[in-house]
PDB file of C-alpha atoms in Angstrom:
ATOM      1  CA  MET A  76      59.254  83.674  74.298  1.00  0.00           C
ATOM      2  CA  GLY A  77      58.928  80.050  73.292  1.00  0.00           C
ATOM      3  CA  ALA A  78      57.293  77.421  75.426  1.00  0.00           C
ATOM      4  CA  GLY A  79      59.422  75.981  78.162  1.00  0.00           C
ATOM      5  CA  HIS A  80      61.540  79.140  78.498  1.00  0.00           C
ATOM      6  CA  GLU A  81      60.998  81.276  81.557  1.00  0.00           C
ATOM      7  CA  PRO A  82      62.828  84.452  82.531  1.00  0.00           C
ATOM      8  CA  LEU A  83      65.748  83.587  84.764  1.00  0.00           C
ATOM      9  CA  LEU A  84      64.694  86.115  87.390  1.00  0.00           C
ATOM     10  CA  ASN A  85      61.022  86.631  86.615  1.00  0.00           C
ATOM     11  CA  ASN A  86      59.892  86.213  90.222  1.00  0.00           C
ATOM     12  CA  PHE A  87      61.706  89.424  91.099  1.00  0.00           C
ATOM     13  CA  GLY A  88      60.444  91.664  88.311  1.00  0.00           C
ATOM     14  CA  TYR A  89      63.303  91.213  85.871  1.00  0.00           C
ATOM     15  CA  THR A  90      63.434  89.701  82.410  1.00  0.00           C
ATOM     16  CA  THR A  91      66.288  88.213  80.490  1.00  0.00           C
ATOM     17  CA  VAL A  92      67.491  89.485  77.133  1.00  0.00           C
ATOM     18  CA  GLU A  93      65.623  86.580  75.516  1.00  0.00           C
ATOM     19  CA  ASP A  94      62.356  87.826  76.963  1.00  0.00           C
ATOM     20  CA  GLY A  95      61.301  90.800  74.883  1.00  0.00           C
ATOM     21  CA  ALA A  96      58.241  91.621  76.991  1.00  0.00           C
ATOM     22  CA  PRO A  97      58.416  94.901  78.934  1.00  0.00           C
ATOM     23  CA  LEU A  98      58.777  94.826  82.671  1.00  0.00           C
ATOM     24  CA  ASP A  99      55.647  95.287  84.723  1.00  0.00           C
ATOM     25  CA  GLU A 100      57.599  97.666  86.935  1.00  0.00           C
ATOM     26  CA  PRO A 101      60.534  99.019  84.941  1.00  0.00           C
ATOM     27  CA  VAL A 102      63.760  99.322  86.836  1.00  0.00           C
ATOM     28  CA  GLU A 103      65.159 102.852  86.981  1.00  0.00           C
ATOM     29  CA  GLU A 104      68.593 102.466  85.494  1.00  0.00           C
ATOM     30  CA  VAL A 105      71.561 104.203  87.073  1.00  0.00           C
ATOM     31  CA  THR A 106      73.233 104.333  83.645  1.00  0.00           C
ATOM     32  CA  PRO A 107      70.575 104.592  80.909  1.00  0.00           C
ATOM     33  CA  GLU A 108      71.582 103.071  77.590  1.00  0.00           C
ATOM     34  CA  LYS A 109      71.716 106.461  75.884  1.00  0.00           C
ATOM     35  CA  GLU A 110      74.232 107.677  78.506  1.00  0.00           C
ATOM     36  CA  ALA A 111      76.435 104.558  78.411  1.00  0.00           C
ATOM     37  CA  SER A 112      79.773 105.712  77.034  1.00  0.00           C
ATOM     38  CA  ALA A 113      82.353 103.135  78.109  1.00  0.00           C
ATOM     39  CA  THR A 114      84.222 101.203  75.437  1.00  0.00           C
ATOM     40  CA  VAL A 115      85.771  97.767  75.686  1.00  0.00           C
ATOM     41  CA  PHE A 116      89.242  99.338  75.609  1.00  0.00           C
ATOM     42  CA  SER A 117      88.575 101.838  78.408  1.00  0.00           C
ATOM     43  CA  SER A 118      86.972  99.079  80.484  1.00  0.00           C
ATOM     44  CA  GLN A 119      90.018  96.879  79.953  1.00  0.00           C
ATOM     45  CA  ILE A 120      92.254  99.709  81.132  1.00  0.00           C
ATOM     46  CA  ASN A 121      90.235 100.165  84.327  1.00  0.00           C
ATOM     47  CA  LEU A 122      90.083  96.423  85.050  1.00  0.00           C
ATOM     48  CA  THR A 123      93.802  95.979  84.378  1.00  0.00           C
ATOM     49  CA  ASN A 124      94.638  98.848  86.696  1.00  0.00           C
ATOM     50  CA  THR A 125      92.445  97.294  89.381  1.00  0.00           C
ATOM     51  CA  ILE A 126      94.278  93.981  89.004  1.00  0.00           C
ATOM     52  CA  LEU A 127      97.759  95.538  89.024  1.00  0.00           C
ATOM     53  CA  GLY A 128      97.308  97.192  92.388  1.00  0.00           C
ATOM     54  CA  ALA A 129      99.258  97.024  95.594  1.00  0.00           C
ATOM     55  CA  GLY A 130      99.238  93.235  95.347  1.00  0.00           C
ATOM     56  CA  MET A 131     101.777  93.453  92.522  1.00  0.00           C
ATOM     57  CA  LEU A 132     104.335  94.676  95.042  1.00  0.00           C
ATOM     58  CA  ALA A 133     103.748  91.599  97.206  1.00  0.00           C
ATOM     59  CA  LEU A 134     104.025  88.956  94.451  1.00  0.00           C
ATOM     60  CA  PRO A 135     107.858  88.865  94.484  1.00  0.00           C
ATOM     61  CA  HIS A 136     107.745  87.916  98.160  1.00  0.00           C
ATOM     62  CA  ALA A 137     105.157  85.213  97.440  1.00  0.00           C
ATOM     63  CA  PHE A 138     107.388  83.789  94.691  1.00  0.00           C
ATOM     64  CA  SER A 139     110.425  83.853  96.981  1.00  0.00           C
ATOM     65  CA  VAL A 140     108.600  81.768  99.579  1.00  0.00           C
ATOM     66  CA  GLY A 141     107.515  78.961  97.253  1.00  0.00           C
ATOM     67  CA  GLY A 142     109.911  79.232  94.319  1.00  0.00           C
ATOM     68  CA  TYR A 143     109.273  80.417  90.786  1.00  0.00           C
ATOM     69  CA  SER A 144     107.778  77.136  89.503  1.00  0.00           C
ATOM     70  CA  LEU A 145     105.238  76.764  92.287  1.00  0.00           C
ATOM     71  CA  GLY A 146     104.532  80.490  92.202  1.00  0.00           C
ATOM     72  CA  ALA A 147     103.902  80.401  88.451  1.00  0.00           C
ATOM     73  CA  ILE A 148     101.509  77.462  88.831  1.00  0.00           C
ATOM     74  CA  PHE A 149      99.444  79.168  91.521  1.00  0.00           C
ATOM     75  CA  LEU A 150      99.483  82.445  89.590  1.00  0.00           C
ATOM     76  CA  LEU A 151      98.106  80.604  86.537  1.00  0.00           C
ATOM     77  CA  ILE A 152      95.423  78.899  88.622  1.00  0.00           C
ATOM     78  CA  ALA A 153      94.435  82.249  90.144  1.00  0.00           C
ATOM     79  CA  GLY A 154      94.257  83.806  86.679  1.00  0.00           C
ATOM     80  CA  ILE A 155      92.027  81.066  85.294  1.00  0.00           C
ATOM     81  CA  GLY A 156      89.755  81.193  88.333  1.00  0.00           C
ATOM     82  CA  GLY A 157      89.575  84.972  88.275  1.00  0.00           C
ATOM     83  CA  GLY A 158      88.774  85.067  84.553  1.00  0.00           C
ATOM     84  CA  TYR A 159      86.052  82.457  84.864  1.00  0.00           C
ATOM     85  CA  GLY A 160      84.595  84.305  87.839  1.00  0.00           C
ATOM     86  CA  LEU A 161      84.411  87.500  85.761  1.00  0.00           C
ATOM     87  CA  HIS A 162      82.618  85.569  83.012  1.00  0.00           C
ATOM     88  CA  LEU A 163      80.036  84.211  85.463  1.00  0.00           C
ATOM     89  CA  LEU A 164      79.425  87.680  86.900  1.00  0.00           C
ATOM     90  CA  GLY A 165      79.027  89.025  83.363  1.00  0.00           C
ATOM     91  CA  VAL A 166      76.429  86.357  82.639  1.00  0.00           C
ATOM     92  CA  CYS A 167      74.571  87.301  85.825  1.00  0.00           C
ATOM     93  CA  ALA A 168      74.609  90.994  84.875  1.00  0.00           C
ATOM     94  CA  HIS A 169      73.409  90.219  81.349  1.00  0.00           C
ATOM     95  CA  SER A 170      70.597  88.049  82.697  1.00  0.00           C
ATOM     96  CA  MET A 171      69.260  90.915  84.801  1.00  0.00           C
ATOM     97  CA  GLY A 172      68.253  92.712  81.607  1.00  0.00           C
ATOM     98  CA  HIS A 173      68.969  96.287  82.719  1.00  0.00           C
ATOM     99  CA  ARG A 174      71.824  98.656  83.520  1.00  0.00           C
ATOM    100  CA  ASN A 175      71.367  98.850  87.257  1.00  0.00           C
ATOM    101  CA  THR A 176      73.082  95.615  88.186  1.00  0.00           C
ATOM    102  CA  SER A 177      74.833  95.301  91.527  1.00  0.00           C
ATOM    103  CA  TYR A 178      75.860  92.543  93.881  1.00  0.00           C
ATOM    104  CA  GLY A 179      72.902  93.371  96.080  1.00  0.00           C
ATOM    105  CA  GLY A 180      70.502  93.280  93.119  1.00  0.00           C
ATOM    106  CA  VAL A 181      71.782  89.909  91.901  1.00  0.00           C
ATOM    107  CA  ALA A 182      71.582  88.549  95.429  1.00  0.00           C
ATOM    108  CA  ASP A 183      67.982  89.807  95.788  1.00  0.00           C
ATOM    109  CA  ALA A 184      67.102  87.969  92.597  1.00  0.00           C
ATOM    110  CA  THR A 185      68.740  84.689  93.568  1.00  0.00           C
ATOM    111  CA  VAL A 186      69.307  84.324  97.318  1.00  0.00           C
ATOM    112  CA  PRO A 187      67.423  87.222  98.967  1.00  0.00           C
ATOM    113  CA  SER A 188      68.235  85.970 102.453  1.00  0.00           C
ATOM    114  CA  CYS A 189      71.960  86.516 101.813  1.00  0.00           C
ATOM    115  CA  SER A 190      71.692  89.899 100.093  1.00  0.00           C
ATOM    116  CA  GLY A 191      72.849  91.893 103.114  1.00  0.00           C
ATOM    117  CA  ILE A 192      75.740  89.529 103.802  1.00  0.00           C
ATOM    118  CA  ILE A 193      76.965  89.715 100.195  1.00  0.00           C
ATOM    119  CA  SER A 194      76.744  93.517 100.081  1.00  0.00           C
ATOM    120  CA  ALA A 195      78.601  93.759 103.392  1.00  0.00           C
ATOM    121  CA  ALA A 196      81.308  91.370 102.176  1.00  0.00           C
ATOM    122  CA  VAL A 197      81.898  93.462  99.036  1.00  0.00           C
ATOM    123  CA  ALA A 198      81.992  96.673 101.084  1.00  0.00           C
ATOM    124  CA  ILE A 199      84.490  95.229 103.569  1.00  0.00           C
ATOM    125  CA  LYS A 200      86.657  93.881 100.759  1.00  0.00           C
ATOM    126  CA  CYS A 201      86.732  97.267  98.991  1.00  0.00           C
ATOM    127  CA  PHE A 202      87.523  99.012 102.271  1.00  0.00           C
ATOM    128  CA  GLY A 203      90.438  96.654 102.853  1.00  0.00           C
ATOM    129  CA  VAL A 204      91.819  97.207  99.348  1.00  0.00           C
ATOM    130  CA  ALA A 205      91.534 100.998  99.688  1.00  0.00           C
ATOM    131  CA  THR A 206      93.278 100.836 103.064  1.00  0.00           C
ATOM    132  CA  SER A 207      96.150  98.828 101.580  1.00  0.00           C
ATOM    133  CA  TYR A 208      96.887 101.647  99.136  1.00  0.00           C
ATOM    134  CA  LEU A 209      97.062 104.148 101.977  1.00  0.00           C
ATOM    135  CA  ILE A 210      99.478 101.849 103.807  1.00  0.00           C
ATOM    136  CA  VAL A 211     101.704 101.605 100.724  1.00  0.00           C
ATOM    137  CA  ILE A 212     101.662 105.398 100.321  1.00  0.00           C
ATOM    138  CA  GLY A 213     102.499 105.874 103.992  1.00  0.00           C
ATOM    139  CA  ASP A 214     105.375 103.404 103.783  1.00  0.00           C
ATOM    140  CA  GLN A 215     106.968 104.589 100.546  1.00  0.00           C
ATOM    141  CA  PHE A 216     106.641 108.371 100.282  1.00  0.00           C
ATOM    142  CA  PRO A 217     108.523 109.201 103.514  1.00  0.00           C
ATOM    143  CA  LYS A 218     111.419 107.061 102.218  1.00  0.00           C
ATOM    144  CA  VAL A 219     111.390 108.974  98.941  1.00  0.00           C
ATOM    145  CA  MET A 220     111.490 112.271 100.821  1.00  0.00           C
ATOM    146  CA  GLU A 221     114.287 111.116 103.107  1.00  0.00           C
ATOM    147  CA  ALA A 222     116.304 109.974 100.086  1.00  0.00           C
ATOM    148  CA  GLN A 223     115.983 113.515  98.712  1.00  0.00           C
ATOM    149  CA  GLY A 224     117.151 114.995 102.014  1.00  0.00           C
ATOM    150  CA  VAL A 225     113.697 116.297 102.981  1.00  0.00           C
ATOM    151  CA  THR A 226     112.898 116.326 106.688  1.00  0.00           C
ATOM    152  CA  GLY A 227     110.093 117.524 108.889  1.00  0.00           C
ATOM    153  CA  MET A 228     106.412 117.130 108.119  1.00  0.00           C
ATOM    154  CA  ALA A 229     107.039 116.193 104.470  1.00  0.00           C
ATOM    155  CA  SER A 230     108.782 113.018 105.648  1.00  0.00           C
ATOM    156  CA  SER A 231     105.921 112.101 107.976  1.00  0.00           C
ATOM    157  CA  ARG A 232     103.912 108.962 107.250  1.00  0.00           C
ATOM    158  CA  GLU A 233     100.679 110.499 108.498  1.00  0.00           C
ATOM    159  CA  PHE A 234     101.165 113.593 106.320  1.00  0.00           C
ATOM    160  CA  TRP A 235     101.303 111.600 103.086  1.00  0.00           C
ATOM    161  CA  ILE A 236      98.377 109.356 104.009  1.00  0.00           C
ATOM    162  CA  ILE A 237      96.152 112.373 104.752  1.00  0.00           C
ATOM    163  CA  LEU A 238      97.359 114.289 101.695  1.00  0.00           C
ATOM    164  CA  TYR A 239      96.846 111.337  99.350  1.00  0.00           C
ATOM    165  CA  HIS A 240      93.388 110.709 100.780  1.00  0.00           C
ATOM    166  CA  LEU A 241      92.180 114.315 100.538  1.00  0.00           C
ATOM    167  CA  ALA A 242      93.903 115.387  97.317  1.00  0.00           C
ATOM    168  CA  ILE A 243      93.513 112.243  95.202  1.00  0.00           C
ATOM    169  CA  CYS A 244      91.223 109.582  96.677  1.00  0.00           C
ATOM    170  CA  THR A 245      88.288 111.817  97.590  1.00  0.00           C
ATOM    171  CA  PRO A 246      88.027 113.721  94.249  1.00  0.00           C
ATOM    172  CA  LEU A 247      88.328 110.523  92.211  1.00  0.00           C
ATOM    173  CA  ALA A 248      85.759 108.734  94.363  1.00  0.00           C
ATOM    174  CA  CYS A 249      83.253 111.521  93.640  1.00  0.00           C
ATOM    175  CA  LEU A 250      83.342 111.030  89.861  1.00  0.00           C
ATOM    176  CA  PRO A 251      79.873 110.073  88.547  1.00  0.00           C
ATOM    177  CA  LYS A 252      81.129 107.231  86.324  1.00  0.00           C
ATOM    178  CA  LEU A 253      83.781 104.576  86.705  1.00  0.00           C
ATOM    179  CA  ASP A 254      84.702 105.032  83.041  1.00  0.00           C
ATOM    180  CA  MET A 255      86.044 108.503  83.883  1.00  0.00           C
ATOM    181  CA  LEU A 256      88.903 106.802  85.700  1.00  0.00           C
ATOM    182  CA  LYS A 257      90.369 105.566  82.400  1.00  0.00           C
ATOM    183  CA  PHE A 258      92.770 108.518  82.306  1.00  0.00           C
ATOM    184  CA  THR A 259      94.134 108.008  85.812  1.00  0.00           C
ATOM    185  CA  SER A 260      94.188 104.254  85.169  1.00  0.00           C
ATOM    186  CA  SER A 261      96.353 104.852  82.087  1.00  0.00           C
ATOM    187  CA  ILE A 262      98.793 106.896  84.175  1.00  0.00           C
ATOM    188  CA  ALA A 263      98.871 104.162  86.810  1.00  0.00           C
ATOM    189  CA  LEU A 264      99.581 101.494  84.183  1.00  0.00           C
ATOM    190  CA  CYS A 265     102.470 103.574  82.837  1.00  0.00           C
ATOM    191  CA  ALA A 266     103.851 103.805  86.376  1.00  0.00           C
ATOM    192  CA  GLY A 267     103.514 100.029  86.723  1.00  0.00           C
ATOM    193  CA  ALA A 268     105.349  99.507  83.426  1.00  0.00           C
ATOM    194  CA  TYR A 269     108.108 101.830  84.664  1.00  0.00           C
ATOM    195  CA  LEU A 270     108.433  99.741  87.821  1.00  0.00           C
ATOM    196  CA  ILE A 271     108.663  96.528  85.778  1.00  0.00           C
ATOM    197  CA  ILE A 272     111.404  98.045  83.619  1.00  0.00           C
ATOM    198  CA  LEU A 273     113.361  99.025  86.736  1.00  0.00           C
ATOM    199  CA  VAL A 274     113.121  95.495  88.130  1.00  0.00           C
ATOM    200  CA  ILE A 275     114.291  93.963  84.841  1.00  0.00           C
ATOM    201  CA  LEU A 276     117.211  96.394  84.584  1.00  0.00           C
ATOM    202  CA  PHE A 277     118.232  95.730  88.178  1.00  0.00           C
ATOM    203  CA  ALA A 278     118.157  91.977  87.504  1.00  0.00           C
ATOM    204  CA  TYR A 279     120.281  92.067  84.343  1.00  0.00           C
ATOM    205  CA  VAL A 280     122.482  95.181  84.617  1.00  0.00           C
ATOM    206  CA  PRO A 281     125.221  94.547  87.226  1.00  0.00           C
ATOM    207  CA  GLU A 282     126.224  98.219  87.336  1.00  0.00           C
ATOM    208  CA  LEU A 283     122.937  99.091  89.012  1.00  0.00           C
ATOM    209  CA  GLU A 284     123.593  96.958  92.076  1.00  0.00           C
ATOM    210  CA  ASP A 285     125.820  99.604  93.650  1.00  0.00           C
ATOM    211  CA  THR A 286     123.025 102.199  93.421  1.00  0.00           C
ATOM    212  CA  VAL A 287     120.640 100.291  95.683  1.00  0.00           C
ATOM    213  CA  PRO A 288     121.338 100.167  99.427  1.00  0.00           C
ATOM    214  CA  CYS A 289     120.125  96.741 100.494  1.00  0.00           C
ATOM    215  CA  LYS A 290     122.559  95.639 103.167  1.00  0.00           C
ATOM    216  CA  LYS A 291     121.376  93.232 105.814  1.00  0.00           C
ATOM    217  CA  ASP A 292     123.566  92.826 108.859  1.00  0.00           C
ATOM    218  CA  ASP A 293     122.124  89.417 109.729  1.00  0.00           C
ATOM    219  CA  LEU A 294     123.353  87.780 106.487  1.00  0.00           C
ATOM    220  CA  PRO A 295     126.770  86.141 106.053  1.00  0.00           C
ATOM    221  CA  GLN A 296     129.390  88.267 104.330  1.00  0.00           C
ATOM    222  CA  ASP A 297     129.525  85.969 101.284  1.00  0.00           C
ATOM    223  CA  VAL A 298     125.765  86.303 100.637  1.00  0.00           C
ATOM    224  CA  ASP A 299     124.524  89.036  98.323  1.00  0.00           C
ATOM    225  CA  PRO A 300     121.564  90.687 100.126  1.00  0.00           C
ATOM    226  CA  CYS A 301     120.249  92.152  96.855  1.00  0.00           C
ATOM    227  CA  LYS A 302     120.210  89.045  94.684  1.00  0.00           C
ATOM    228  CA  GLU A 303     119.941  85.312  95.120  1.00  0.00           C
ATOM    229  CA  ASP A 304     119.927  82.522  92.570  1.00  0.00           C
ATOM    230  CA  PRO A 305     116.350  81.755  91.410  1.00  0.00           C
ATOM    231  CA  ILE A 306     114.921  78.640  92.999  1.00  0.00           C
ATOM    232  CA  ALA A 307     112.217  76.552  91.329  1.00  0.00           C
ATOM    233  CA  TRP A 308     111.068  74.907  94.546  1.00  0.00           C
ATOM    234  CA  THR A 309     112.084  76.138  97.983  1.00  0.00           C
ATOM    235  CA  GLY A 310     110.358  73.410  99.983  1.00  0.00           C
ATOM    236  CA  LYS A 311     109.308  75.924 102.610  1.00  0.00           C
ATOM    237  CA  THR A 312     106.352  74.804 104.678  1.00  0.00           C
ATOM    238  CA  ASN A 313     104.967  78.327 105.127  1.00  0.00           C
ATOM    239  CA  PHE A 314     103.938  78.673 101.478  1.00  0.00           C
ATOM    240  CA  LEU A 315     100.273  78.577 102.494  1.00  0.00           C
ATOM    241  CA  SER A 316     100.845  81.835 104.373  1.00  0.00           C
ATOM    242  CA  VAL A 317     101.204  83.671 101.047  1.00  0.00           C
ATOM    243  CA  MET A 318      98.366  81.909  99.260  1.00  0.00           C
ATOM    244  CA  SER A 319      96.122  84.941  99.759  1.00  0.00           C
ATOM    245  CA  ILE A 320      98.526  87.026  97.659  1.00  0.00           C
ATOM    246  CA  PHE A 321      97.958  84.731  94.682  1.00  0.00           C
ATOM    247  CA  ILE A 322      94.224  84.513  95.294  1.00  0.00           C
ATOM    248  CA  PHE A 323      93.853  88.297  95.237  1.00  0.00           C
ATOM    249  CA  SER A 324      96.408  88.862  92.462  1.00  0.00           C
ATOM    250  CA  TYR A 325      93.659  89.121  89.825  1.00  0.00           C
ATOM    251  CA  THR A 326      90.995  90.763  91.924  1.00  0.00           C
ATOM    252  CA  CYS A 327      88.858  93.249  90.024  1.00  0.00           C
ATOM    253  CA  HIS A 328      85.464  91.623  90.392  1.00  0.00           C
ATOM    254  CA  GLN A 329      84.038  94.400  92.524  1.00  0.00           C
ATOM    255  CA  ASN A 330      83.988  96.644  89.430  1.00  0.00           C
ATOM    256  CA  ILE A 331      82.551  94.248  86.867  1.00  0.00           C
ATOM    257  CA  PHE A 332      78.875  95.147  87.389  1.00  0.00           C
ATOM    258  CA  THR A 333      79.560  98.871  87.137  1.00  0.00           C
ATOM    259  CA  ILE A 334      81.568  98.332  83.959  1.00  0.00           C
ATOM    260  CA  HIS A 335      78.758  96.208  82.509  1.00  0.00           C
ATOM    261  CA  ASN A 336      76.268  98.972  83.298  1.00  0.00           C
ATOM    262  CA  GLU A 337      78.382 101.646  81.590  1.00  0.00           C
ATOM    263  CA  LEU A 338      79.431  99.740  78.454  1.00  0.00           C
ATOM    264  CA  LYS A 339      77.896 100.945  75.207  1.00  0.00           C
ATOM    265  CA  ILE A 340      77.431  97.358  74.055  1.00  0.00           C
ATOM    266  CA  ASN A 341      77.287  95.237  77.204  1.00  0.00           C
ATOM    267  CA  THR A 342      77.014  91.758  75.768  1.00  0.00           C
ATOM    268  CA  VAL A 343      78.680  88.732  77.307  1.00  0.00           C
TER     269      VAL A 343
END
C-alpha cells in the first residue's frame, strides 16, 4: 500500500481491498468465496421481492391522501434515497474486505459503542416487517375462503396465520443461504405482476366494476364507491400520516450485507 493510505478499518483487524496484506487474525467467513453462488440477477430478484412487499398494498391509500402528483414526488425521493443508501452500505461491506459483513460488524468497526443499538434496531425492524405479512395473511385469506363459501376453521384468521407461519415462514427461514429464496421470490414477483394487471384492468375495463362488491353506505348515492376521479393535489393536512409508507416503500437494506457476502463477484 502506498504512503498516506491506511486501511479504513485497520484498528479493528480488517483490511480494505486496496490493502493486499493478510489479516493478522483472519476473519472466519460465513460464506467463503469458493461457496459464493449468488448472481447479480438472482440478487436483484430477491431485493425486488423485498421491496415489493406488503407496503405495495398500502401505496394506493398513501396516494389517495396526498394526490398522485405529491405521491409521485415523494415516491421518487424515497427511491433515490433508498438507492443511495444501498450504495453506501455496499461500499461499507466492500471496505470490510471479507464475506462476513453484518450491521453489527460494521458498527464494531466504526462506532463500537452503538453496535448493540444498531443490531437491535435491525432486529426490531425485521420483526415488524415479518409481522406485517402475517397481518396481511390473516386479513385476506379468510375473505377468500368466505367468498368461496367456506366456513368453519378454514375461514378463521388465526388458522391462516398459524398455518402460514408453520408451513411457509419457518421452512424458508431455515434455508442456509438467502440466494436460495430466488425461486420463491420469482413466484412472489409473478403474483405481484398479476395483482398489477388486475388493478389496471379494473381501472380501464368498465365491465369489471359489477364484479367487485365495494358499496359504502356512508357515501351519497351519486358517488361511485369503487372509483373516483384522480386528483393531483388533495390539499389534505394529514398527508404526513402516510409519510412512513413512502419511506419504507423501497426498504430492502436489511438484506444487502447478506447478498454482498453471497455474490460470486461482490464488487461495488
